[in-house]
Amino acid sequence: MPVDTEKEISKMHRTLHSTQTEIGKTYYRWRKVAIEFAGENTKPLDVALRAAEVFGRDIGKSLLPRMNWLKGEEGFLMNLAGALAGLWNTEGGLATVEKGENPAEIFIKCTRDPWPTWAKEYGAPMEEIALCRERMYQTILEDVGVFMNVPLKIELQKAISRGEGETVMRLSKAG
Amino acid sequence: MPKTLFEWDYSDYPGAKKYPHLFKPIQIGNLIVPNRIKYAATEENLNGHDGFVTDAGVEYLRQRAMGVVGGLCFMQGVYMDEKRQGQGYVGQAAAWDDKFIPGLKRLADAVHEQRAVAGFQLMDCGRVGAVEVDYCHGPSAVPQRLRIFKPVQEMTKDDIKTMIQQHIDAAKRGIEAGFDIMEISGIVGYLISNFISSYTNRRTDEYGGDIRGRMRAVVEIIQGVKKVCGPDIPVGIRLCSEELLDDVRGNTPEESMESYKIAEEAGADYISCTLGWQESIYPVISRDIPMGNWIHLAKRAKEHVKIPIQMAYRLFKPGLPNEKIGAGELDIWEICRSMIADPHMPKKVAEGREEEIRHCVACNLCLARLFRDAPMTCYINPVCAHEWQPDFANPKPAQEKKEVMIVGAGPAGLECAYMAARRGHEVHVYDKRDEIGGTLNEAKHAPYGDDELWTCTEYQKVMCEKAGVHFHLGTEVTEELIEEEMPDTVVLATGPVYSKIKAAGGDSDKIVYLLDVMSGKAQVGDSVVVYGNRKPGIGCALYLAKQGKKVTIVGKEKSAGFDVNPSFKWRYMIYMRQNGIMVYNDCDIQEINEEDLIVRSYDGVRWPIKCDTVVVSERGPNESLKKVVQSEGIELFVIGDALIPRNLSSAVHDGYRVGIRL
């Protein structure tokens, strides 16, 4: 039986999108539970930021085996930025990496982000998405920076509002 | 005045004539060691989880002490802190209290009974420690690269002082237990190496900074331990000559050599030259690294210090260390895994019995087991860690002599054959091939060092000959032959049966079998699919890729090489990438066509792969002859891949276990 390549690819594509969507929705289902358990005196944003730290800590650990200084500082920063953009893409975003004018400065640009859609569906505020992304990346960089003995910094420079436009983050050496 | 503990005269040993440099004495500090052989301290996870020495550990070491024929025999490194942050292995011996001294004395006594020099090693495992507690310790809290290890707590200055004192106190206990030589372990990621490395020591106080600062704790330990050891007990240290951590900004080779000089200045009586860290991305001791690959580092070390230099690391055979000692490029041949595989290896060298050595195949199963809290096991030596069980290690002669027919002269059959024959049985080995070795005849052609697997067959052949095993090669065992011979026992070691591909086109003439490919009998096109993602499939894929073929592996297991131990598997993953081998795991072949084949993933996605040859490496148990033997009422054993297709280790272990039971 010959393979209908188009059909097979579309099947895989559908599975990938369903998986991404289900993971995103699962995050918001758990967010709801966590906020309920945290009680009325806790701000939902604080709960979400704490979750971002937990994610960041764990993802940071998984990046350490691949950290490599053999290509020097610029190569290291480009690889790291690539890993952060890749993380976004795995979630269903469309992120790319661009060198800045300064060699120790890299921009991560995301032109498509699925998170606002899911946030809207579950009634979470849009600004939480950008802040959590920034916190998660900052936490990742804490371990990576100590590991490689390079102080690192990442800042949110521009955020997508409601999934349109471009989110820009700047990765650089701190200090 | 130099002291000699035991007099040894090697003039009657044939090996001493062949390898004269290995069997001449050397002075270390004020101690004369009769030869240049050292069993290096090796963790084996055989002690109690509370750090007390066990019978298993004592007998393990006793056999190695016998093996060094008067040379140095070190017990495993002890951890020294009651908090157990320095404990890196669940079965590591402890020396943080006097209560451990009686057990340690048993080890020293066991070595002395063999008239060998007993070595005691101090080993705080640092960032690879804390196997039983939540945090390990180190000079700086640098995150772990490998998740298997615990988070690191930065040591305060008081912690450092305490740690130094713990080394000194533990050394005193070692001396009281009767050890003759002291060693500080500063290698592969243990605490001392954490202090020395720029990767893990970021301190800005006097215990950090440049290499002198980073060596300060080490110097204080050497000086403190020297003081309690006095002039008669030499103190050595194991130090990295190259950390191989350049990707994470570890020490340069120059800094490492500086650390050697500083250790010598501090009073070290010898240095054991090592390399690599557990966190390093470079392989150091696996089979894919050529023998003698690192010996130049010993020579370089000798150019930097005057004290004796010892080294192991892929020096499995006596020729090279003998040559290098003769040339003044090495002083002592350290042995570790080779004496796990054969505890009497150097003794056999001395006695001119090299052909009786069971050689290590550098698979690193021993390491993989230790990191997973399991007792030491050797891939190739079934007796390893069973030395304390006489019925297993030295089985008694059989009470009743049997005529044993072993079908298959592969590693399982041969292992069983010589053990059974040694116990008094009359053993006949049959094989339809004209040569012994079974599927190792083909497996040895795989690249990256698999030719070393053949040493197993060479060893078994000699042992069979010495035990009086009868061979019937080129003879296929049939129902008629069994009925004619009517042996008391049949052992089926026939090897596996290669699987049929259950797919449309499964009878295609483009399908060939692994053994025919590896032996060069089958014609293979340029685009090849290897069916099966276990070790044989990987070996075959690499063999074909090395011939310039485009190779794809399709296999049902969720990860390729799941049957390879983790300490070696990562090498295969890298080699497959380097050789452009595409791997589809969790997949099966659905259809084989003229131009291509169709792969189907576990969840039903299908895609074509262009191929002109399909090589089957999937195997199943071999049921042939089983019913015939059973119907005759003959005692039957099925071993090795014929029972369940696994690996060389399982074949050897199966063979041994049945050989001692018959």
PDB file of N, CA, C and O in Angstrom, chain A residues 1-5 8 11-12 15 58-59 61-62 64-70 142-150, chain B residues 127 141-147 151 198-199 202 246-249 279 281-282 590-591 593 598 603-608:
ATOM      1  N   MET A   1       0.856  -1.192   0.000  1.00  0.00           N
ATOM      2  CA  MET A   1       0.000   0.000   0.000  1.00  0.00           C
ATOM      3  C   MET A   1       0.894   1.244   0.000  1.00  0.00           C
ATOM      4  O   MET A   1       1.670   1.428   0.933  1.00  0.00           O
ATOM      5  N   PRO A   2       0.826   2.060  -1.061  1.00  0.00           N
ATOM      6  CA  PRO A   2       1.720   3.222  -1.133  1.00  0.00           C
ATOM      7  C   PRO A   2       1.408   4.235  -0.034  1.00  0.00           C
ATOM      8  O   PRO A   2       0.274   4.351   0.417  1.00  0.00           O
ATOM      9  N   VAL A   3       2.431   4.949   0.340  1.00  0.00           N
ATOM     10  CA  VAL A   3       2.257   5.952   1.395  1.00  0.00           C
ATOM     11  C   VAL A   3       1.799   7.259   0.767  1.00  0.00           C
ATOM     12  O   VAL A   3       2.397   7.733  -0.203  1.00  0.00           O
ATOM     13  N   ASP A   4       0.723   7.828   1.311  1.00  0.00           N
ATOM     14  CA  ASP A   4       0.277   9.158   0.900  1.00  0.00           C
ATOM     15  C   ASP A   4       1.007  10.145   1.821  1.00  0.00           C
ATOM     16  O   ASP A   4       0.582  10.409   2.946  1.00  0.00           O
ATOM     17  N   THR A   5       2.124  10.650   1.338  1.00  0.00           N
ATOM     18  CA  THR A   5       3.011  11.455   2.189  1.00  0.00           C
ATOM     19  C   THR A   5       2.299  12.667   2.780  1.00  0.00           C
ATOM     20  O   THR A   5       2.472  13.002   3.955  1.00  0.00           O
ATOM     21  N   GLU A   8       0.202  11.624   5.651  1.00  0.00           N
ATOM     22  CA  GLU A   8       0.986  11.254   6.838  1.00  0.00           C
ATOM     23  C   GLU A   8       1.546  12.497   7.544  1.00  0.00           C
ATOM     24  O   GLU A   8       1.537  12.590   8.768  1.00  0.00           O
ATOM     25  N   LYS A  11      -1.104  14.289   9.354  1.00  0.00           N
ATOM     26  CA  LYS A  11      -1.464  13.561  10.580  1.00  0.00           C
ATOM     27  C   LYS A  11      -0.475  13.912  11.713  1.00  0.00           C
ATOM     28  O   LYS A  11      -0.872  14.204  12.842  1.00  0.00           O
ATOM     29  N   MET A  12       0.805  13.910  11.369  1.00  0.00           N
ATOM     30  CA  MET A  12       1.814  14.257  12.375  1.00  0.00           C
ATOM     31  C   MET A  12       1.660  15.702  12.837  1.00  0.00           C
ATOM     32  O   MET A  12       1.809  16.013  14.023  1.00  0.00           O
ATOM     33  N   THR A  15      -1.177  15.988  15.214  1.00  0.00           N
ATOM     34  CA  THR A  15      -0.807  15.430  16.519  1.00  0.00           C
ATOM     35  C   THR A  15       0.062  16.414  17.291  1.00  0.00           C
ATOM     36  O   THR A  15      -0.125  16.624  18.496  1.00  0.00           O
ATOM     37  N   ASP A  58      14.182  23.783  36.507  1.00  0.00           N
ATOM     38  CA  ASP A  58      14.300  22.442  35.943  1.00  0.00           C
ATOM     39  C   ASP A  58      14.853  22.476  34.511  1.00  0.00           C
ATOM     40  O   ASP A  58      15.708  21.670  34.145  1.00  0.00           O
ATOM     41  N   ILE A  59      14.351  23.428  33.745  1.00  0.00           N
ATOM     42  CA  ILE A  59      14.835  23.518  32.354  1.00  0.00           C
ATOM     43  C   ILE A  59      16.307  23.916  32.349  1.00  0.00           C
ATOM     44  O   ILE A  59      17.094  23.405  31.551  1.00  0.00           O
ATOM     45  N   LYS A  61      18.580  23.121  34.439  1.00  0.00           N
ATOM     46  CA  LYS A  61      19.385  21.902  34.699  1.00  0.00           C
ATOM     47  C   LYS A  61      19.544  21.071  33.426  1.00  0.00           C
ATOM     48  O   LYS A  61      20.595  20.509  33.176  1.00  0.00           O
ATOM     49  N   SER A  62      18.475  21.005  32.659  1.00  0.00           N
ATOM     50  CA  SER A  62      18.557  20.170  31.461  1.00  0.00           C
ATOM     51  C   SER A  62      19.451  20.802  30.392  1.00  0.00           C
ATOM     52  O   SER A  62      19.925  20.106  29.494  1.00  0.00           O
ATOM     53  N   LEU A  64      22.337  22.334  31.101  1.00  0.00           N
ATOM     54  CA  LEU A  64      23.746  22.321  31.516  1.00  0.00           C
ATOM     55  C   LEU A  64      24.626  21.306  30.764  1.00  0.00           C
ATOM     56  O   LEU A  64      25.751  21.638  30.399  1.00  0.00           O
ATOM     57  N   PRO A  65      24.153  20.083  30.521  1.00  0.00           N
ATOM     58  CA  PRO A  65      25.036  19.151  29.804  1.00  0.00           C
ATOM     59  C   PRO A  65      25.462  19.657  28.430  1.00  0.00           C
ATOM     60  O   PRO A  65      26.474  19.237  27.893  1.00  0.00           O
ATOM     61  N   ARG A  66      24.675  20.576  27.849  1.00  0.00           N
ATOM     62  CA  ARG A  66      24.999  21.022  26.488  1.00  0.00           C
ATOM     63  C   ARG A  66      25.760  22.349  26.447  1.00  0.00           C
ATOM     64  O   ARG A  66      26.073  22.862  25.383  1.00  0.00           O
ATOM     65  N   MET A  67      25.990  22.928  27.606  1.00  0.00           N
ATOM     66  CA  MET A  67      26.687  24.214  27.631  1.00  0.00           C
ATOM     67  C   MET A  67      28.149  24.007  27.234  1.00  0.00           C
ATOM     68  O   MET A  67      28.791  23.053  27.663  1.00  0.00           O
ATOM     69  N   ASN A  68      28.666  24.909  26.412  1.00  0.00           N
ATOM     70  CA  ASN A  68      29.991  24.688  25.841  1.00  0.00           C
ATOM     71  C   ASN A  68      30.691  26.014  25.581  1.00  0.00           C
ATOM     72  O   ASN A  68      30.140  26.889  24.920  1.00  0.00           O
ATOM     73  N   TRP A  69      31.874  26.136  26.112  1.00  0.00           N
ATOM     74  CA  TRP A  69      32.630  27.386  25.981  1.00  0.00           C
ATOM     75  C   TRP A  69      33.657  27.302  24.858  1.00  0.00           C
ATOM     76  O   TRP A  69      34.402  28.255  24.600  1.00  0.00           O
ATOM     77  N   LEU A  70      33.723  26.185  24.158  1.00  0.00           N
ATOM     78  CA  LEU A  70      34.794  25.998  23.179  1.00  0.00           C
ATOM     79  C   LEU A  70      34.729  27.004  22.026  1.00  0.00           C
ATOM     80  O   LEU A  70      35.728  27.284  21.379  1.00  0.00           O
ATOM     81  N   GLU A 142      20.091  31.792  35.810  1.00  0.00           N
ATOM     82  CA  GLU A 142      20.785  31.783  37.108  1.00  0.00           C
ATOM     83  C   GLU A 142      21.744  30.589  37.188  1.00  0.00           C
ATOM     84  O   GLU A 142      22.923  30.741  37.469  1.00  0.00           O
ATOM     85  N   ASP A 143      21.220  29.401  36.941  1.00  0.00           N
ATOM     86  CA  ASP A 143      22.058  28.195  37.016  1.00  0.00           C
ATOM     87  C   ASP A 143      23.101  28.173  35.906  1.00  0.00           C
ATOM     88  O   ASP A 143      24.256  27.824  36.137  1.00  0.00           O
ATOM     89  N   VAL A 144      22.681  28.550  34.706  1.00  0.00           N
ATOM     90  CA  VAL A 144      23.614  28.520  33.574  1.00  0.00           C
ATOM     91  C   VAL A 144      24.771  29.496  33.830  1.00  0.00           C
ATOM     92  O   VAL A 144      25.934  29.178  33.591  1.00  0.00           O
ATOM     93  N   GLY A 145      24.436  30.664  34.351  1.00  0.00           N
ATOM     94  CA  GLY A 145      25.459  31.681  34.629  1.00  0.00           C
ATOM     95  C   GLY A 145      26.462  31.212  35.670  1.00  0.00           C
ATOM     96  O   GLY A 145      27.668  31.345  35.488  1.00  0.00           O
ATOM     97  N   VAL A 146      25.954  30.620  36.747  1.00  0.00           N
ATOM     98  CA  VAL A 146      26.859  30.118  37.787  1.00  0.00           C
ATOM     99  C   VAL A 146      27.688  28.961  37.233  1.00  0.00           C
ATOM    100  O   VAL A 146      28.893  28.874  37.447  1.00  0.00           O
ATOM    101  N   PHE A 147      27.038  28.119  36.488  1.00  0.00           N
ATOM    102  CA  PHE A 147      27.726  26.949  35.925  1.00  0.00           C
ATOM    103  C   PHE A 147      28.905  27.365  35.042  1.00  0.00           C
ATOM    104  O   PHE A 147      29.995  26.812  35.141  1.00  0.00           O
ATOM    105  N   MET A 148      28.660  28.356  34.168  1.00  0.00           N
ATOM    106  CA  MET A 148      29.722  28.754  33.238  1.00  0.00           C
ATOM    107  C   MET A 148      30.570  29.903  33.777  1.00  0.00           C
ATOM    108  O   MET A 148      31.473  30.381  33.089  1.00  0.00           O
ATOM    109  N   ASN A 149      30.244  30.351  34.974  1.00  0.00           N
ATOM    110  CA  ASN A 149      30.970  31.463  35.589  1.00  0.00           C
ATOM    111  C   ASN A 149      30.894  32.729  34.735  1.00  0.00           C
ATOM    112  O   ASN A 149      31.876  33.449  34.548  1.00  0.00           O
ATOM    113  N   VAL A 150      29.714  32.973  34.191  1.00  0.00           N
ATOM    114  CA  VAL A 150      29.465  34.183  33.398  1.00  0.00           C
ATOM    115  C   VAL A 150      28.149  34.790  33.900  1.00  0.00           C
ATOM    116  O   VAL A 150      27.102  34.140  33.798  1.00  0.00           O
TER     117      VAL A 150
ATOM    118  N   ARG B 127      31.606  16.721  44.836  1.00  0.00           N
ATOM    119  CA  ARG B 127      30.361  17.006  44.105  1.00  0.00           C
ATOM    120  C   ARG B 127      29.728  15.754  43.491  1.00  0.00           C
ATOM    121  O   ARG B 127      28.642  15.847  42.896  1.00  0.00           O
ATOM    122  N   ALA B 141      29.407  26.448  45.061  1.00  0.00           N
ATOM    123  CA  ALA B 141      28.137  25.784  44.719  1.00  0.00           C
ATOM    124  C   ALA B 141      27.882  25.859  43.217  1.00  0.00           C
ATOM    125  O   ALA B 141      26.919  26.482  42.745  1.00  0.00           O
ATOM    126  N   VAL B 142      28.730  25.224  42.455  1.00  0.00           N
ATOM    127  CA  VAL B 142      28.541  25.200  41.000  1.00  0.00           C
ATOM    128  C   VAL B 142      27.505  24.118  40.677  1.00  0.00           C
ATOM    129  O   VAL B 142      27.657  22.970  41.105  1.00  0.00           O
ATOM    130  N   PRO B 143      26.458  24.483  39.937  1.00  0.00           N
ATOM    131  CA  PRO B 143      25.411  23.482  39.668  1.00  0.00           C
ATOM    132  C   PRO B 143      25.959  22.239  38.982  1.00  0.00           C
ATOM    133  O   PRO B 143      26.954  22.294  38.263  1.00  0.00           O
ATOM    134  N   GLN B 144      25.280  21.138  39.217  1.00  0.00           N
ATOM    135  CA  GLN B 144      25.696  19.864  38.631  1.00  0.00           C
ATOM    136  C   GLN B 144      25.356  19.821  37.154  1.00  0.00           C
ATOM    137  O   GLN B 144      24.270  20.216  36.745  1.00  0.00           O
ATOM    138  N   ARG B 145      26.274  19.299  36.382  1.00  0.00           N
ATOM    139  CA  ARG B 145      25.997  19.119  34.959  1.00  0.00           C
ATOM    140  C   ARG B 145      25.117  17.889  34.734  1.00  0.00           C
ATOM    141  O   ARG B 145      24.313  17.857  33.809  1.00  0.00           O
ATOM    142  N   LEU B 146      25.317  16.895  35.576  1.00  0.00           N
ATOM    143  CA  LEU B 146      24.564  15.659  35.417  1.00  0.00           C
ATOM    144  C   LEU B 146      23.538  15.542  36.539  1.00  0.00           C
ATOM    145  O   LEU B 146      23.879  15.651  37.716  1.00  0.00           O
ATOM    146  N   ARG B 147      22.315  15.276  36.175  1.00  0.00           N
ATOM    147  CA  ARG B 147      21.224  15.258  37.155  1.00  0.00           C
ATOM    148  C   ARG B 147      21.371  14.157  38.186  1.00  0.00           C
ATOM    149  O   ARG B 147      20.766  14.223  39.256  1.00  0.00           O
ATOM    150  N   PRO B 151      22.633  18.374  44.611  1.00  0.00           N
ATOM    151  CA  PRO B 151      23.055  19.783  44.602  1.00  0.00           C
ATOM    152  C   PRO B 151      24.249  20.001  45.538  1.00  0.00           C
ATOM    153  O   PRO B 151      24.403  19.303  46.540  1.00  0.00           O
ATOM    154  N   SER B 198      39.477  25.071  38.138  1.00  0.00           N
ATOM    155  CA  SER B 198      38.891  26.415  37.975  1.00  0.00           C
ATOM    156  C   SER B 198      37.398  26.322  37.645  1.00  0.00           C
ATOM    157  O   SER B 198      36.655  27.281  37.819  1.00  0.00           O
ATOM    158  N   TYR B 199      36.958  25.175  37.187  1.00  0.00           N
ATOM    159  CA  TYR B 199      35.534  24.971  36.888  1.00  0.00           C
ATOM    160  C   TYR B 199      34.696  24.952  38.170  1.00  0.00           C
ATOM    161  O   TYR B 199      33.622  25.560  38.222  1.00  0.00           O
ATOM    162  N   ARG B 202      35.445  28.567  42.686  1.00  0.00           N
ATOM    163  CA  ARG B 202      35.305  29.998  42.341  1.00  0.00           C
ATOM    164  C   ARG B 202      35.571  30.860  43.566  1.00  0.00           C
ATOM    165  O   ARG B 202      35.182  32.024  43.626  1.00  0.00           O
ATOM    166  N   ASP B 246      37.631  21.562  29.103  1.00  0.00           N
ATOM    167  CA  ASP B 246      37.828  22.861  28.463  1.00  0.00           C
ATOM    168  C   ASP B 246      36.512  23.496  28.016  1.00  0.00           C
ATOM    169  O   ASP B 246      36.409  24.710  27.894  1.00  0.00           O
ATOM    170  N   ASP B 247      35.486  22.676  27.805  1.00  0.00           N
ATOM    171  CA  ASP B 247      34.194  23.235  27.383  1.00  0.00           C
ATOM    172  C   ASP B 247      33.473  23.962  28.513  1.00  0.00           C
ATOM    173  O   ASP B 247      32.533  24.711  28.269  1.00  0.00           O
ATOM    174  N   VAL B 248      33.904  23.720  29.754  1.00  0.00           N
ATOM    175  CA  VAL B 248      33.293  24.446  30.879  1.00  0.00           C
ATOM    176  C   VAL B 248      34.378  25.230  31.645  1.00  0.00           C
ATOM    177  O   VAL B 248      34.223  25.513  32.822  1.00  0.00           O
ATOM    178  N   ARG B 249      35.431  25.521  30.971  1.00  0.00           N
ATOM    179  CA  ARG B 249      36.489  26.382  31.485  1.00  0.00           C
ATOM    180  C   ARG B 249      37.202  25.773  32.705  1.00  0.00           C
ATOM    181  O   ARG B 249      37.408  26.446  33.714  1.00  0.00           O
ATOM    182  N   GLU B 279      32.141  14.534  34.606  1.00  0.00           N
ATOM    183  CA  GLU B 279      31.349  15.537  33.880  1.00  0.00           C
ATOM    184  C   GLU B 279      31.970  15.904  32.539  1.00  0.00           C
ATOM    185  O   GLU B 279      31.436  16.760  31.832  1.00  0.00           O
ATOM    186  N   ILE B 281      32.999  15.706  28.650  1.00  0.00           N
ATOM    187  CA  ILE B 281      32.281  15.182  27.473  1.00  0.00           C
ATOM    188  C   ILE B 281      33.177  14.270  26.634  1.00  0.00           C
ATOM    189  O   ILE B 281      32.752  13.769  25.604  1.00  0.00           O
ATOM    190  N   TYR B 282      34.410  14.090  27.073  1.00  0.00           N
ATOM    191  CA  TYR B 282      35.337  13.283  26.278  1.00  0.00           C
ATOM    192  C   TYR B 282      35.448  11.867  26.864  1.00  0.00           C
ATOM    193  O   TYR B 282      35.563  11.709  28.075  1.00  0.00           O
ATOM    194  N   GLN B 590       6.585  -1.952   7.798  1.00  0.00           N
ATOM    195  CA  GLN B 590       5.230  -2.370   7.418  1.00  0.00           C
ATOM    196  C   GLN B 590       5.209  -3.035   6.055  1.00  0.00           C
ATOM    197  O   GLN B 590       4.389  -3.914   5.793  1.00  0.00           O
ATOM    198  N   GLU B 591       6.126  -2.636   5.213  1.00  0.00           N
ATOM    199  CA  GLU B 591       6.056  -3.107   3.835  1.00  0.00           C
ATOM    200  C   GLU B 591       7.431  -2.964   3.184  1.00  0.00           C
ATOM    201  O   GLU B 591       8.110  -1.963   3.403  1.00  0.00           O
ATOM    202  N   ASN B 593       9.177  -2.861  -0.526  1.00  0.00           N
ATOM    203  CA  ASN B 593       8.893  -2.748  -1.961  1.00  0.00           C
ATOM    204  C   ASN B 593      10.190  -2.816  -2.759  1.00  0.00           C
ATOM    205  O   ASN B 593      11.278  -2.948  -2.196  1.00  0.00           O
ATOM    206  N   ILE B 598       8.409   0.752   3.809  1.00  0.00           N
ATOM    207  CA  ILE B 598       7.535   1.657   4.547  1.00  0.00           C
ATOM    208  C   ILE B 598       7.710   1.391   6.040  1.00  0.00           C
ATOM    209  O   ILE B 598       7.562   0.262   6.504  1.00  0.00           O
ATOM    210  N   ASP B 603       2.455   4.998  16.602  1.00  0.00           N
ATOM    211  CA  ASP B 603       1.120   5.610  16.564  1.00  0.00           C
ATOM    212  C   ASP B 603       0.555   5.673  15.156  1.00  0.00           C
ATOM    213  O   ASP B 603      -0.392   6.417  14.881  1.00  0.00           O
ATOM    214  N   GLY B 604       1.137   4.910  14.246  1.00  0.00           N
ATOM    215  CA  GLY B 604       0.493   4.734  12.956  1.00  0.00           C
ATOM    216  C   GLY B 604       0.957   5.645  11.835  1.00  0.00           C
ATOM    217  O   GLY B 604       0.460   5.543  10.716  1.00  0.00           O
ATOM    218  N   VAL B 605       1.892   6.545  12.101  1.00  0.00           N
ATOM    219  CA  VAL B 605       2.394   7.393  11.016  1.00  0.00           C
ATOM    220  C   VAL B 605       3.336   6.559  10.157  1.00  0.00           C
ATOM    221  O   VAL B 605       4.152   5.794  10.680  1.00  0.00           O
ATOM    222  N   ARG B 606       3.215   6.718   8.848  1.00  0.00           N
ATOM    223  CA  ARG B 606       4.020   5.897   7.938  1.00  0.00           C
ATOM    224  C   ARG B 606       4.844   6.774   7.008  1.00  0.00           C
ATOM    225  O   ARG B 606       4.425   7.862   6.647  1.00  0.00           O
ATOM    226  N   TRP B 607       6.010   6.287   6.640  1.00  0.00           N
ATOM    227  CA  TRP B 607       6.812   7.015   5.663  1.00  0.00           C
ATOM    228  C   TRP B 607       7.746   6.040   4.951  1.00  0.00           C
ATOM    229  O   TRP B 607       8.086   4.986   5.489  1.00  0.00           O
ATOM    230  N   PRO B 608       8.138   6.421   3.731  1.00  0.00           N
ATOM    231  CA  PRO B 608       9.015   5.526   2.970  1.00  0.00           C
ATOM    232  C   PRO B 608      10.497   5.810   3.227  1.00  0.00           C
ATOM    233  O   PRO B 608      10.860   6.949   3.521  1.00  0.00           O
TER     234      PRO B 608
END
